[in-house]
Amino acid sequence: MRLASLSFALGVLLLQAQPRLPGWPWALLLLLSGAGVLAAAWQTRVAEARRRALSLTALATLLAVLGFSWAGWRADDALSRQLAVADEGRDFVVTGIVTRMPQAMSWGVRFELEVEQMQGAGLLGKEPGPAVMPRRLSLGWWEARRADSLAGRDARSTPELHSGERWRMTVRLKRPHGLRNPGGFDAEAWMVERGIDASGAVRLVPVRLSAFVARPDTIIERLREMARDRFLAVLPRPDYPWGGILAALAVGDQQAVDSGQWRVFARTGTTHLMSISGLHVTLVAGLVAALAGALWRRHPRAPLLLATPRAAALAGMVAALVYTLLAGAGVPALRTLIMVVVAGLAVVCGRATRVSRVLAAALVAVLVLDPWAVLVPGFWLSYGAVGALLYVGGGRIELARDEEGGTTRTWRGRMRLALARFGLAQWTATLATLPLVLFFFQQFSLVSPLANAVAIPVISFVVTPLTLLAALLPVDSLLWLAHAVLSPLMSLLVWLADLPLAVWSPPAPPIWSMALAVAGLLLLLAPRGLPGRLAGALLLLPLVTWPVPRPGAGEAWVTVLDVGQGLAVVVRTAGHVLAYDTGPAWGETDAGERVVAPYLRTLGVGRLDALVVTHSDRDHSGGALSVLQAFPTAWLVDTLPEAHPAHAFGVPRDLCEHGLAWEWDGVRFTVLHPPREAVAPGIKPNRQSCVMTVDAAGRRLLLAADLEIPDEAAVLRRGGPELRADVLVAPHHGGASASSPAFVGAVRPDQVVFSAGYRNRFSHPRPEVVERYREIGSTVWRTDQDGAVTFRLGVDGVSGSSERQDRPRYWAARQEMSGMPR
């Protein structure tokens, strides 16, 4: 069972790593070949041991091919439902049901709609419908000032939406698309996993057709929504700052937890406790099973009808199922639910089974239901921690029991044994998940052992039971009590998170170092007495000491990050790192938190030598505060107003003005614009754009921010022939108000990159601007199509590469056929 599960999982993982989906003839051929090898193995007249080994190999191969084929079929089915390229940017009249809890944002509301009918939005319905009708949409209903201006209507507030309602609305759609950056979140993979076939925005004021459509899934979602809304109403954020955490613990609504709180959990290593994890599902199942067993045992006739252990097991399974559904059925909760059900069925049927077999069955069940689960860090962290506990539990915990001997009969002995087991479990889970944490997140909380030692019992045995009881019973005092217990714990976690050395952030390790680390962990966690256990520590060294590649002296590596409609650039020299703009803000979050900071962590950056914020427009400065909070910054160069919050961090500051220049590691940085008189109140922010050059190894890169045509002329007058550049980050995202023929002719870049959002409402970059650069022979890059673009300025010239080219994935391959002009 265990070999079969691992083989199936390996096949699923191999499929998810493919740059393109393989054709079905190859998958069928592999499947038939594996079956043939297995059949031949059984007919082979060789020694029993050899035949068994051959049979196991053939079976493992067959199951791996089966996993590969299953995941491929599911992926092909999911991609076939996505919006057709020809239908992007069109308006459609859609009738559908709100399927998940709508998420309120500062700009409006985000929700998912299951499509029932879809037709063109032309007059009298004469416009053709979609070439392929998507099944599920992710939609944004913007605030009145945006949505109604598009619709040409008077301002009005956004009406409330609730799960289970049926609506008819006019929407404008685009294919699933996300930002692509090193170390960043892959939204396209997430949308494929969630079954989202298109995204878009509500264009006209919709019409509610039904207040509630009763189905099992909508009933569950409405109950989740009611519980969340009650929690947030009883615990308003100004008076109860941790109320959102309780909502997340009860119904899995992680949007109720703000970004500052997630930062605290990440820095203290307690994120797993603040969402619905396997620990919480197990706790609920265990508590309900114990209570049901106690009540069942006391009934005079009940045990005669059904044995008490079986009744308790059934109650525990039902409780785990209900809690998992109310929590949104995430991967950790789903894995634990399956384990609880398998173990419970074993009790009901009177058959004993090993925990490892239960875990293997849960692994296959999760991947059958969700082949994309292997793309989620929580999948690996969850199974890695449980597998390590099973590996250690068979030896060292039993050894702890033997060492206690007869003293376990006293309460002190039992307490010592319980503490020994808890400490061993903590040590095992922390050490086992270390390679995964460093690989996925490039940071490890050094205070997590202390934080978890306090938080696990408080959250698991006090806060979570009170929260769940409050979700079932309309007793507000239970919520107030849960919040009162949570408050001192959060104060401790905030204090730990703010410690200077709370987090260790090495660069992202290479994949081969992960295999060595796993082998090292197997040695370190082996039972005492095994020779060479400590040698496992040597196998961990590449994971934690592997140096990140750096430019040579006099060279510069420049990455234009994919932040949507905005700009964020990271410039690295041999010993320094500069961030040039920080991307846009998106309501409750921003590109600094979601893109810039994760990318810097993949590089092992612990501090910024300089942050340049070119001007105050939110698509350039929206992430500045998040970057300043995440990284100590030695120097701030900007044209922001004096009252801007970025100046409250106390970072040494210089005005970005013409003539400012410095040199790092043989690389020259020179500011060309604006003149000092342009940095004054009342002047358009674009006219204050900080324009600068980076000169490295005889090559030049020009960063033009939002420079517009009148100021391009001024820069040309000041720079003249010295403005020639090998690489240009195009001004104003390729808008028509920039890149005049005179400017393009003077710069004449060999390579130009446009930082713009996918199908943005400004139509950036404008086709005529792109063509202007093509006419002079420039190689054109676009972040909306290429993802993050990296240029290396060195003695051998300039080389360019992009994230989508370097790391292709099958779910993104069809984006290349979007038909958008490059």
Short mmCIF file of C-alpha atoms in Angstrom, two decimals, residues 384-385 388 391-392 396 427-437 513-527 530 533-541 543:
data_model
loop_
_atom_site.label_atom_id
_atom_site.label_comp_id
_atom_site.label_asym_id
_atom_site.label_seq_id
_atom_site.Cartn_x
_atom_site.Cartn_y
_atom_site.Cartn_z
CA GLY A 384 6.42 15.69 5.71
CA ALA A 385 5.68 16.44 9.36
CA ALA A 388 8.60 12.22 10.20
CA TYR A 391 9.34 7.50 11.41
CA VAL A 392 10.44 8.66 14.84
CA ARG A 396 12.38 7.00 20.11
CA TRP A 427 11.81 18.78 17.59
CA THR A 428 10.93 16.19 14.93
CA ALA A 429 8.34 18.35 13.13
CA THR A 430 10.59 21.43 13.20
CA LEU A 431 13.66 19.62 11.90
CA ALA A 432 11.76 17.58 9.32
CA THR A 433 10.05 20.58 7.77
CA LEU A 434 13.17 22.79 7.79
CA PRO A 435 14.23 21.92 4.20
CA LEU A 436 10.69 22.48 2.94
CA VAL A 437 10.31 25.81 4.75
CA SER A 513 20.32 19.93 -1.85
CA MET A 514 16.80 18.92 -0.80
CA ALA A 515 17.55 15.25 -1.58
CA LEU A 516 20.73 15.39 0.49
CA ALA A 517 18.84 17.07 3.32
CA VAL A 518 16.20 14.32 3.38
CA ALA A 519 18.92 11.68 3.61
CA GLY A 520 20.57 13.65 6.40
CA LEU A 521 17.29 13.92 8.31
CA LEU A 522 16.72 10.19 8.08
CA LEU A 523 20.06 9.71 9.80
CA LEU A 524 19.59 12.43 12.42
CA LEU A 525 16.13 11.20 13.39
CA ALA A 526 17.08 7.54 13.44
CA PRO A 527 16.97 5.69 16.82
CA LEU A 530 22.65 3.72 14.98
CA ARG A 533 23.73 9.38 13.02
CA LEU A 534 25.52 12.68 13.48
CA ALA A 535 26.94 12.43 9.96
CA GLY A 536 23.46 13.42 8.81
CA ALA A 537 24.23 16.97 9.88
CA LEU A 538 26.90 17.15 7.15
CA LEU A 539 24.27 16.36 4.52
CA LEU A 540 22.29 19.39 5.68
CA LEU A 541 25.16 21.81 5.06
CA LEU A 543 20.91 23.32 2.17
#
